Tab-separated table of C-alpha atoms and ligand atoms in Angstrom:
chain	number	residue	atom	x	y	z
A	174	UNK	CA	26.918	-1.011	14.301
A	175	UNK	CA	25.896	-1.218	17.776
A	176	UNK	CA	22.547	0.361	18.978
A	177	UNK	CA	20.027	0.229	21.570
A	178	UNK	CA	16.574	2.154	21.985
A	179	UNK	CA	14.419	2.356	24.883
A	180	UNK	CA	11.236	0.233	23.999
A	181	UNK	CA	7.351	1.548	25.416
A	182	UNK	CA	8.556	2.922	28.548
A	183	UNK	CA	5.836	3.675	31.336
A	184	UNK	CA	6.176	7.312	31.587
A	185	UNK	CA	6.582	8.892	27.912
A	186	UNK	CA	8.595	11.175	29.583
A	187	UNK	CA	11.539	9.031	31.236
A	188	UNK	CA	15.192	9.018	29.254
A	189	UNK	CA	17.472	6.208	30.066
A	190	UNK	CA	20.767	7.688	29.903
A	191	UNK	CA	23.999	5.849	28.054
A	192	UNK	CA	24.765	2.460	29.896
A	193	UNK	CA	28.364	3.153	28.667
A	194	UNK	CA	30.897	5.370	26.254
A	195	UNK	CA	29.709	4.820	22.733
A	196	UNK	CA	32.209	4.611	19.799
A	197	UNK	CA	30.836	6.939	17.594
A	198	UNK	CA	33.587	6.152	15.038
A	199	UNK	CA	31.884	2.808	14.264
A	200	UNK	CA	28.465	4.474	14.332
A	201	UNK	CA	27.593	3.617	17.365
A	202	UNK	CA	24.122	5.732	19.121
A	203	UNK	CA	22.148	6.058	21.807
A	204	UNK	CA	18.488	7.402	21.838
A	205	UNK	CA	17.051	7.907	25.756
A	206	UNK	CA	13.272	7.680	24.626
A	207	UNK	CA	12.187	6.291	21.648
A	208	UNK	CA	10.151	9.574	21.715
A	209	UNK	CA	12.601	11.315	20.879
A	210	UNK	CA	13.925	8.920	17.773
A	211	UNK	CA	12.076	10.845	15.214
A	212	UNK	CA	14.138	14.081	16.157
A	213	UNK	CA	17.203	12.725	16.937
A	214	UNK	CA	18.164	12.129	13.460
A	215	UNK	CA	19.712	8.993	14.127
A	216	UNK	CA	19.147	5.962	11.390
A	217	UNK	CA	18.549	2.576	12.127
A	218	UNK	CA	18.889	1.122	8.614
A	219	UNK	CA	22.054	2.680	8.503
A	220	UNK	CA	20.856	5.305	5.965
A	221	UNK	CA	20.045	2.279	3.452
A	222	UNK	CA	18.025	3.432	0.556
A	223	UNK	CA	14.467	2.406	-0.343
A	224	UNK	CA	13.988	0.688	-3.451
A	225	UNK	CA	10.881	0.954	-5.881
A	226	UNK	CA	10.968	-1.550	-8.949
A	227	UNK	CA	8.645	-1.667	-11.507
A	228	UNK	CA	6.117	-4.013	-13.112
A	229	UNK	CA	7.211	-4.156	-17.327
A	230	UNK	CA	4.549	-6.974	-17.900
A	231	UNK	CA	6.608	-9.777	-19.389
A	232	UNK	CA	8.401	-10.822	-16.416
A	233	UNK	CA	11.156	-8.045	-15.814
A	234	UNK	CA	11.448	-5.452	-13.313
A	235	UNK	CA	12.774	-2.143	-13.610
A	236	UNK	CA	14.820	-0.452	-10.747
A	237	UNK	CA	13.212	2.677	-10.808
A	238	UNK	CA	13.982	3.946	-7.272
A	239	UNK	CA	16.593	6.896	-7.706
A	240	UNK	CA	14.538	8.055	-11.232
A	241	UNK	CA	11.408	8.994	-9.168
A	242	UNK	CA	13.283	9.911	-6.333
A	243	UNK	CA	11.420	7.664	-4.060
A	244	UNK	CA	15.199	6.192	-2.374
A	245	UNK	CA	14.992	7.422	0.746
A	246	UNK	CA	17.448	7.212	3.054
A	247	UNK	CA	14.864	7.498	5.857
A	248	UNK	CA	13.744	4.614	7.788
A	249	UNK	CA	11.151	3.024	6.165
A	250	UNK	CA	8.673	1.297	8.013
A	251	UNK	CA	5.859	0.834	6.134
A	252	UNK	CA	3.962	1.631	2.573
A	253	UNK	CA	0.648	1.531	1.262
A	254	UNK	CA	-1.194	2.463	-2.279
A	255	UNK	CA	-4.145	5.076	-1.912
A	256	UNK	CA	-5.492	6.973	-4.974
A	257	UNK	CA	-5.291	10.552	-3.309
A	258	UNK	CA	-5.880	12.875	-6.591
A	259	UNK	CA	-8.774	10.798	-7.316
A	260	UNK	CA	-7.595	10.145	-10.989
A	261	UNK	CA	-7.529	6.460	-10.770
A	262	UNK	CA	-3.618	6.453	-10.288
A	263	UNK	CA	-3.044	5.152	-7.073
A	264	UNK	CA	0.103	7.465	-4.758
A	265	UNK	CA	2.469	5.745	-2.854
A	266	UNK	CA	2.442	6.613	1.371
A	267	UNK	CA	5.797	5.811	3.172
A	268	UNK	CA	6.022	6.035	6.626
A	269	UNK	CA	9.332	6.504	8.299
A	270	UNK	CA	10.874	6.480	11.666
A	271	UNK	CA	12.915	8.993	10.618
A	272	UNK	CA	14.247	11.299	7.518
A	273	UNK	CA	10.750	12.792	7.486
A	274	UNK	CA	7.322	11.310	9.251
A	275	UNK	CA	5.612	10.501	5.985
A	276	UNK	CA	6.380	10.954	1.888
A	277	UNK	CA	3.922	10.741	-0.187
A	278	UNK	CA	4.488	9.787	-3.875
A	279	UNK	CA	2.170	11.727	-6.287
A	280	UNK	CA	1.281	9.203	-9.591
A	281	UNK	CA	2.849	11.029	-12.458
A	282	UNK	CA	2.902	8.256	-14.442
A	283	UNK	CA	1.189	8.848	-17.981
A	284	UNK	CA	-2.861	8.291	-18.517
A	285	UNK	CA	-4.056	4.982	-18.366
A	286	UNK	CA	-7.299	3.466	-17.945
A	287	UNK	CA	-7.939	2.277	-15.022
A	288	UNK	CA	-10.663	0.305	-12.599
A	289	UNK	CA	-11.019	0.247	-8.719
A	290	UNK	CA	-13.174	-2.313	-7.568
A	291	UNK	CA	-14.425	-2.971	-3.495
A	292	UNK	CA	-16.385	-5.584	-2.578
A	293	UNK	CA	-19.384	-6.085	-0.147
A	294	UNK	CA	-19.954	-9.962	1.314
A	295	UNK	CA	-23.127	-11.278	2.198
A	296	UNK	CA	-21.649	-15.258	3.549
A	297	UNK	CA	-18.064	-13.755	3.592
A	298	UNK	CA	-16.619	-10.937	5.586
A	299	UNK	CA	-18.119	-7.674	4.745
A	300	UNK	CA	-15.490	-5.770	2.702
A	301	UNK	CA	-14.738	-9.366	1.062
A	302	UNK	CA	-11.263	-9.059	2.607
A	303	UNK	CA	-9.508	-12.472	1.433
A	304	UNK	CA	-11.266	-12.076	-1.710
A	305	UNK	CA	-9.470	-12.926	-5.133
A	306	UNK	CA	-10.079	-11.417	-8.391
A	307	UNK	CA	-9.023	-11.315	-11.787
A	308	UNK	CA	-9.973	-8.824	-14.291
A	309	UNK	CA	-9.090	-10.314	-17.546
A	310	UNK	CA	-8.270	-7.468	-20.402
A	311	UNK	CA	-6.989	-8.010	-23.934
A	312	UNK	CA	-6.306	-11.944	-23.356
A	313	UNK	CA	-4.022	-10.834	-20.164
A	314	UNK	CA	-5.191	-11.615	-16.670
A	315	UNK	CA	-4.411	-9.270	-14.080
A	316	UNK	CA	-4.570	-10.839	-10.410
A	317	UNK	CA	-5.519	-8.753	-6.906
A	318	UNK	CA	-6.235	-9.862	-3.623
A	319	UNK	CA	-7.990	-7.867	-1.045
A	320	UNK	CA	-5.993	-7.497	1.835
A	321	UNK	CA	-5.782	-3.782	3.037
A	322	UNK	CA	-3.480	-4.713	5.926
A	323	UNK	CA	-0.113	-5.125	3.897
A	324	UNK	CA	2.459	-3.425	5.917
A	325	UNK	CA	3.436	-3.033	9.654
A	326	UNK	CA	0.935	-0.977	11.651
A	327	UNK	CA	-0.327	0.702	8.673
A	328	UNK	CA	-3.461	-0.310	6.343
A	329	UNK	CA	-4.793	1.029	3.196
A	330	UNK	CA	-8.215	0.923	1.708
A	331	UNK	CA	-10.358	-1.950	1.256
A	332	UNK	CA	-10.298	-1.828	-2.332
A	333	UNK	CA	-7.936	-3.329	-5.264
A	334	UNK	CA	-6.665	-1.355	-8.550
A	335	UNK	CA	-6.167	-2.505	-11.825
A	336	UNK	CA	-3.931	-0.446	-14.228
A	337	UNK	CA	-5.555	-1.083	-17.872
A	338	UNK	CA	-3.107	0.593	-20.317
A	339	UNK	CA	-5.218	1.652	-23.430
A	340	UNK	CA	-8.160	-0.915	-23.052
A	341	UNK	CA	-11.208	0.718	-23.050
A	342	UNK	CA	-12.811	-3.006	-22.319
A	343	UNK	CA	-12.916	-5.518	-19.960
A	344	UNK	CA	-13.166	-8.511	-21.167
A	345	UNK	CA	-14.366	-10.715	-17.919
A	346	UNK	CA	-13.859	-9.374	-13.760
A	347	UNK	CA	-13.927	-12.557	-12.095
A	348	UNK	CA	-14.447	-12.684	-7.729
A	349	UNK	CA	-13.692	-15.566	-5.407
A	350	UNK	CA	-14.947	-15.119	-2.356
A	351	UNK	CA	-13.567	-16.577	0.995
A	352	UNK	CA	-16.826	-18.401	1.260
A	353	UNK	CA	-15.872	-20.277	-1.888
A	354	UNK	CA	-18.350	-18.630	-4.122
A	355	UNK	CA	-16.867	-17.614	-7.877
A	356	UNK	CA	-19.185	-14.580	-9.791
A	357	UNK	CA	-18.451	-13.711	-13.333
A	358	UNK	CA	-19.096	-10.265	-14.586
A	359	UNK	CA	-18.789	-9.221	-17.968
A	360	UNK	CA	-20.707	-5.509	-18.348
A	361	UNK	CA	-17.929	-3.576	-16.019
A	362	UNK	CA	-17.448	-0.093	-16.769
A	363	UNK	CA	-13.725	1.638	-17.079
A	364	UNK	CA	-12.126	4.530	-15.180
A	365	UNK	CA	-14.579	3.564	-12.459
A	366	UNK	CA	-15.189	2.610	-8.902
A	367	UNK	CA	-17.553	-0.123	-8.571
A	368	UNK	CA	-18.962	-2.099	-5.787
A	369	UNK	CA	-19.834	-5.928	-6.338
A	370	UNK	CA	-21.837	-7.560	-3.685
A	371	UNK	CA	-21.256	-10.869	-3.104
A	372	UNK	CA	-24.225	-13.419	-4.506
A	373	UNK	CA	-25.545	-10.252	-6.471
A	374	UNK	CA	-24.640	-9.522	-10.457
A	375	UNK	CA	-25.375	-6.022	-10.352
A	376	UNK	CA	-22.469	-3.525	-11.008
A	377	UNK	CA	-22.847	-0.796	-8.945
A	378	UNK	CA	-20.450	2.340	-9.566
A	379	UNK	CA	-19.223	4.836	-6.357
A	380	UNK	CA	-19.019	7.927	-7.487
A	381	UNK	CA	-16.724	10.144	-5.148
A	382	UNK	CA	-18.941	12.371	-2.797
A	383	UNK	CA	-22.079	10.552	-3.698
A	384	UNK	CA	-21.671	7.616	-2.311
A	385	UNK	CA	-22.525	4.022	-4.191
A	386	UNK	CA	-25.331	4.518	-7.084
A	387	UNK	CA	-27.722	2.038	-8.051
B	422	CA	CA1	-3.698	9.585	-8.172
């Protein structure tokens, strides 16, 4: 397949007509702004499907794409994780170039405990982006690293989620910060938001509309 788009023109307005007869047959397309891509209904993956896999704990995968629907043919260009419903189960947000601007992928997955946790640095940046942290539950240890800015010109929130299954307890939430400093905590609430700040033990919860409680 042969293509060719128009990139950042001066004038959002200026179309570039056809530089010669396209062959159609073998998928060949022209767009004459990329303005106009997202309603042209062209494809530039060639209509390749997006793939979701996931996580079964002891090493495997599971291709789960078609079964919750989320194999787009659209062109994706980017996804990031945001709890939206506020239930602890974070969505999925694709953003395409075309098939649709943006899909959003409600959680339905069953109940689960859960924890959120955002951090606050006093030597290190101050949302603690670079940050590592483990939350260790029921002998497993669960790794996260902060970095909101995962996928091309989109970023999610400065926060990482932990999916707990049926543990009510956490057995040890372990930070290190980019400055090099390690905290332990070991009294962290589930189904909760919490803020640590770094060089501080307190736990501090945010509770949605209230802001960050002491
Ligand atoms: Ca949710």
């Amino acid at each position: 397949m042969w293509l060719a788009v128009v990139s950042q023109p001066f004038d959002a307005r200026s179309q570039t007509p056809a530089l010669r007869e396209l062959d159609h047959d073998h998928g060949e397309f022209w767009v004459p702004s990329p303005w106009l891509f997202p309603a042209s209904g062209e494809n530039l993956s060639a209509y390749e499907r997006n793939g979701i896999h996931l996580n079964a704990g002891d090493g495997e995968f599971f291709d789960i794409s078609a079964l919750t629907g989320a194999d787009s043919t659209g062109d994706g260009r980017s996804v990031i994780s945001f709890d939206i419903t506020g239930d602890g189960m974070p969505e999925l947000l694709v953003r395409q170039a075309g098939g649709g601007p943006l899909l959003v992928f409600e959680n339905l997955f069953p109940d689960s405990n859960w924890l959120r946790v955002s951090l606050r640095g006093s030597r290190s940046n101050s949302l603690g982006i670079g940050s590592k942290i483990e939350c260790i539950v029921n002998g497993k240890t669960l790794y996260r690293e902060l970095y909101p800015g995962v996928s091309f010109l989109s970023q999610g929130p400065a926060a990482v989620n932990f999916g707990l299954g049926d543990a009510t307890m956490i057995d040890q939430l372990i930070v290190r910060w980019p400055s090099g400093e390690k905290q332990v905590f070991s009294d962290v609430p589930v189904n909760s938001h919490i803020q640590l700040t770094e060089s501080d033990p307190k736990v501090r919860t945010v509770i949605p509309g209230k802001g960050v409680q002491e």
